[in-house]
């Protein structure tokens, strides 16, 4: 009897003739997630099995796999040969564990059997009835509830018998790397890591660009962003992070441009630099954490003016979310506590008292053209620090 992890995927099943590409990408990402943990991965009949896992690493392996995009759910399972007595004894052992885990006492249960091996001597209904009977005579505290059982005893008859009681929800989505590459503009706030998470969930490989304004922002603010990228990499695989010095550009905007336009102009120049970096990375789009109407730079007019600065598509997966929804998702993925650490990012430096909320494109273009930003942009790109951040 071996303890394995049975992995399920759903959306990939819809990919028709392209399905092998997505399955291979998913298995590759699983291997990356399990790096450092001895294991073997097998793929058969629409299931993926992870076996040969040391007992002391099993829980860690389960935890890591729950964050791999493309996996719908997984189950720690026992695999035994299909000899009926072996199946009964294994089910009884697993049921005993479940009863003890629940603290003992009465409990309801149901047997869920699936027979992929059509040559097996019992069909699914017969397995359900017979195994239910075997559990009732061994565990008097059990009773059957076919609608809302407290314990689900699942048996899959395939090349072997796979037996489990729990199905753990996972990240779902599509495998990272199956949809191309995009570059995330990551701040130290709540929104941008969530935006990166949502686009990685749709299969994008992420790189990230962060703008800092030392000495107006501290080294702790910089470290905070690195920590956020590391937390995001638990789902999105290792991320190439570009740390761009932005102080000189911000000072130039502050000194030479209309005060009310400084926020929009800052966003445009960030987008221009991010596009340059993204193009060098092979990215096909930019990602931001903007939500419509959340702040002055996120009105419809401001977003249109910002998009005018670049030719790449700009993905805004949070555009229709309110702040509470974004914070809830931030808590779910584990970035919230880091995001709220009180270290300012460059977006909070030199904020005008009365920022324009409905900028006119021609006016913003004219203000930008009146100042020679090109040398400052080149210097910022040349002085950019690059690091690869990731836990896998």
Tab-separated table of N, CA, C and O in Angstrom, residues 233-278:
chain	number	residue	atom	x	y	z
A	233	UNK	N	5.068	34.513	-6.326
A	233	UNK	CA	5.738	33.439	-7.058
A	233	UNK	C	5.317	32.054	-6.578
A	233	UNK	O	5.532	31.060	-7.283
A	234	UNK	N	4.720	31.957	-5.404
A	234	UNK	CA	4.228	30.657	-4.946
A	234	UNK	C	3.158	30.114	-5.887
A	234	UNK	O	2.944	28.904	-5.978
A	235	UNK	N	2.470	31.025	-6.560
A	235	UNK	CA	1.460	30.645	-7.552
A	235	UNK	C	1.978	30.802	-8.980
A	235	UNK	O	1.643	30.007	-9.854
A	236	UNK	N	2.752	31.850	-9.222
A	236	UNK	CA	3.089	32.273	-10.584
A	236	UNK	C	4.458	31.798	-11.059
A	236	UNK	O	4.909	32.236	-12.116
A	237	UNK	N	5.140	30.926	-10.294
A	237	UNK	CA	6.497	30.479	-10.610
A	237	UNK	C	7.473	31.644	-10.418
A	237	UNK	O	7.057	32.780	-10.192
A	238	UNK	N	8.770	31.407	-10.479
A	238	UNK	CA	9.736	32.494	-10.261
A	238	UNK	C	9.501	33.680	-11.183
A	238	UNK	O	9.170	33.524	-12.363
A	239	UNK	N	9.669	34.862	-10.629
A	239	UNK	CA	9.367	36.118	-11.331
A	239	UNK	C	10.646	36.925	-11.486
A	239	UNK	O	11.371	37.155	-10.507
A	240	UNK	N	10.921	37.387	-12.702
A	240	UNK	CA	12.023	38.313	-12.920
A	240	UNK	C	11.530	39.713	-12.558
A	240	UNK	O	10.595	40.230	-13.166
A	241	UNK	N	12.143	40.299	-11.534
A	241	UNK	CA	11.700	41.575	-10.977
A	241	UNK	C	12.687	42.674	-11.355
A	241	UNK	O	13.894	42.550	-11.110
A	242	UNK	N	12.168	43.752	-11.935
A	242	UNK	CA	12.963	44.911	-12.324
A	242	UNK	C	12.678	46.046	-11.342
A	242	UNK	O	11.517	46.464	-11.189
A	243	UNK	N	13.709	46.526	-10.685
A	243	UNK	CA	13.583	47.621	-9.721
A	243	UNK	C	14.131	48.881	-10.383
A	243	UNK	O	15.340	49.019	-10.600
A	244	UNK	N	13.226	49.804	-10.703
A	244	UNK	CA	13.564	50.971	-11.522
A	244	UNK	C	13.654	52.215	-10.647
A	244	UNK	O	12.669	52.584	-9.984
A	245	UNK	N	14.812	52.920	-10.638
A	245	UNK	CA	14.904	54.187	-9.887
A	245	UNK	C	14.117	55.283	-10.596
A	245	UNK	O	14.344	55.568	-11.773
A	246	UNK	N	13.197	55.898	-9.873
A	246	UNK	CA	12.246	56.826	-10.509
A	246	UNK	C	12.325	58.242	-9.933
A	246	UNK	O	11.583	59.124	-10.353
A	247	UNK	N	13.237	58.462	-9.000
A	247	UNK	CA	13.280	59.751	-8.302
A	247	UNK	C	13.510	60.915	-9.249
A	247	UNK	O	12.802	61.939	-9.184
A	248	UNK	N	14.500	60.819	-10.129
A	248	UNK	CA	14.830	61.939	-11.018
A	248	UNK	C	13.659	62.297	-11.918
A	248	UNK	O	13.389	63.483	-12.166
A	249	UNK	N	12.943	61.277	-12.395
A	249	UNK	CA	11.789	61.544	-13.259
A	249	UNK	C	10.676	62.214	-12.468
A	249	UNK	O	10.053	63.183	-12.929
A	250	UNK	N	10.429	61.732	-11.265
A	250	UNK	CA	9.392	62.362	-10.438
A	250	UNK	C	9.736	63.817	-10.115
A	250	UNK	O	8.862	64.689	-10.149
A	251	UNK	N	10.977	64.075	-9.801
A	251	UNK	CA	11.387	65.446	-9.502
A	251	UNK	C	11.225	66.347	-10.721
A	251	UNK	O	10.800	67.507	-10.612
A	252	UNK	N	11.544	65.815	-11.894
A	252	UNK	CA	11.385	66.597	-13.124
A	252	UNK	C	9.925	66.917	-13.377
A	252	UNK	O	9.576	68.051	-13.760
A	253	UNK	N	9.061	65.934	-13.174
A	253	UNK	CA	7.614	66.184	-13.324
A	253	UNK	C	7.165	67.243	-12.329
A	253	UNK	O	6.430	68.181	-12.678
A	254	UNK	N	7.591	67.106	-11.096
A	254	UNK	CA	7.193	68.038	-10.034
A	254	UNK	C	7.661	69.454	-10.332
A	254	UNK	O	6.931	70.429	-10.104
A	255	UNK	N	8.881	69.602	-10.867
A	255	UNK	CA	9.456	70.932	-11.101
A	255	UNK	C	8.923	71.594	-12.366
A	255	UNK	O	8.735	72.823	-12.400
A	256	UNK	N	8.659	70.800	-13.434
A	256	UNK	CA	8.439	71.401	-14.752
A	256	UNK	C	7.049	71.186	-15.341
A	256	UNK	O	6.780	71.659	-16.453
A	257	UNK	N	6.184	70.484	-14.640
A	257	UNK	CA	4.864	70.183	-15.203
A	257	UNK	C	3.763	70.759	-14.306
A	257	UNK	O	3.977	70.995	-13.114
A	258	UNK	N	2.565	70.995	-14.882
A	258	UNK	CA	1.445	71.489	-14.068
A	258	UNK	C	1.153	70.548	-12.906
A	258	UNK	O	1.083	69.324	-13.097
A	259	UNK	N	0.988	71.116	-11.721
A	259	UNK	CA	0.850	70.291	-10.523
A	259	UNK	C	-0.305	69.306	-10.629
A	259	UNK	O	-0.169	68.131	-10.271
A	260	UNK	N	-1.438	69.754	-11.130
A	260	UNK	CA	-2.612	68.887	-11.147
A	260	UNK	C	-2.434	67.693	-12.094
A	260	UNK	O	-3.158	66.697	-11.988
A	261	UNK	N	-1.468	67.787	-13.017
A	261	UNK	CA	-1.257	66.723	-13.986
A	261	UNK	C	-0.151	65.739	-13.575
A	261	UNK	O	0.121	64.772	-14.285
A	262	UNK	N	0.478	65.981	-12.430
A	262	UNK	CA	1.665	65.196	-12.092
A	262	UNK	C	1.374	63.700	-11.957
A	262	UNK	O	2.176	62.866	-12.395
A	263	UNK	N	0.239	63.332	-11.380
A	263	UNK	CA	-0.062	61.913	-11.193
A	263	UNK	C	-0.245	61.202	-12.530
A	263	UNK	O	0.293	60.114	-12.759
A	264	UNK	N	-0.995	61.819	-13.437
A	264	UNK	CA	-1.226	61.204	-14.742
A	264	UNK	C	0.072	61.120	-15.534
A	264	UNK	O	0.365	60.102	-16.178
A	265	UNK	N	0.873	62.176	-15.490
A	265	UNK	CA	2.143	62.164	-16.210
A	265	UNK	C	3.089	61.097	-15.636
A	265	UNK	O	3.798	60.414	-16.382
A	266	UNK	N	3.087	60.956	-14.326
A	266	UNK	CA	3.901	59.923	-13.700
A	266	UNK	C	3.480	58.538	-14.192
A	266	UNK	O	4.325	57.703	-14.542
A	267	UNK	N	2.183	58.297	-14.248
A	267	UNK	CA	1.687	56.997	-14.706
A	267	UNK	C	2.067	56.750	-16.165
A	267	UNK	O	2.451	55.640	-16.537
A	268	UNK	N	1.992	57.774	-16.993
A	268	UNK	CA	2.353	57.605	-18.395
A	268	UNK	C	3.830	57.223	-18.546
A	268	UNK	O	4.181	56.330	-19.324
A	269	UNK	N	4.687	57.889	-17.793
A	269	UNK	CA	6.109	57.596	-17.911
A	269	UNK	C	6.452	56.222	-17.336
A	269	UNK	O	7.330	55.518	-17.851
A	270	UNK	N	5.763	55.841	-16.282
A	270	UNK	CA	5.933	54.473	-15.789
A	270	UNK	C	5.552	53.457	-16.864
A	270	UNK	O	6.256	52.454	-17.076
A	271	UNK	N	4.451	53.713	-17.533
A	271	UNK	CA	3.997	52.782	-18.564
A	271	UNK	C	4.993	52.711	-19.715
A	271	UNK	O	5.270	51.630	-20.243
A	272	UNK	N	5.560	53.845	-20.085
A	272	UNK	CA	6.552	53.858	-21.163
A	272	UNK	C	7.774	53.013	-20.797
A	272	UNK	O	8.278	52.217	-21.607
A	273	UNK	N	8.263	53.187	-19.572
A	273	UNK	CA	9.432	52.418	-19.133
A	273	UNK	C	9.076	50.933	-19.023
A	273	UNK	O	9.843	50.059	-19.456
A	274	UNK	N	7.915	50.641	-18.444
A	274	UNK	CA	7.492	49.242	-18.306
A	274	UNK	C	7.352	48.582	-19.669
A	274	UNK	O	7.717	47.406	-19.839
A	275	UNK	N	6.867	49.315	-20.658
A	275	UNK	CA	6.737	48.745	-21.997
A	275	UNK	C	8.107	48.424	-22.593
A	275	UNK	O	8.284	47.386	-23.236
A	276	UNK	N	9.072	49.313	-22.372
A	276	UNK	CA	10.428	49.058	-22.869
A	276	UNK	C	10.986	47.770	-22.247
A	276	UNK	O	11.568	46.923	-22.933
A	277	UNK	N	10.811	47.640	-20.930
A	277	UNK	CA	11.301	46.445	-20.241
A	277	UNK	C	10.541	45.208	-20.701
A	277	UNK	O	11.140	44.152	-20.957
A	278	UNK	N	9.230	45.334	-20.819
A	278	UNK	CA	8.402	44.210	-21.241
A	278	UNK	C	8.790	43.734	-22.641
A	278	UNK	O	8.872	42.528	-22.904
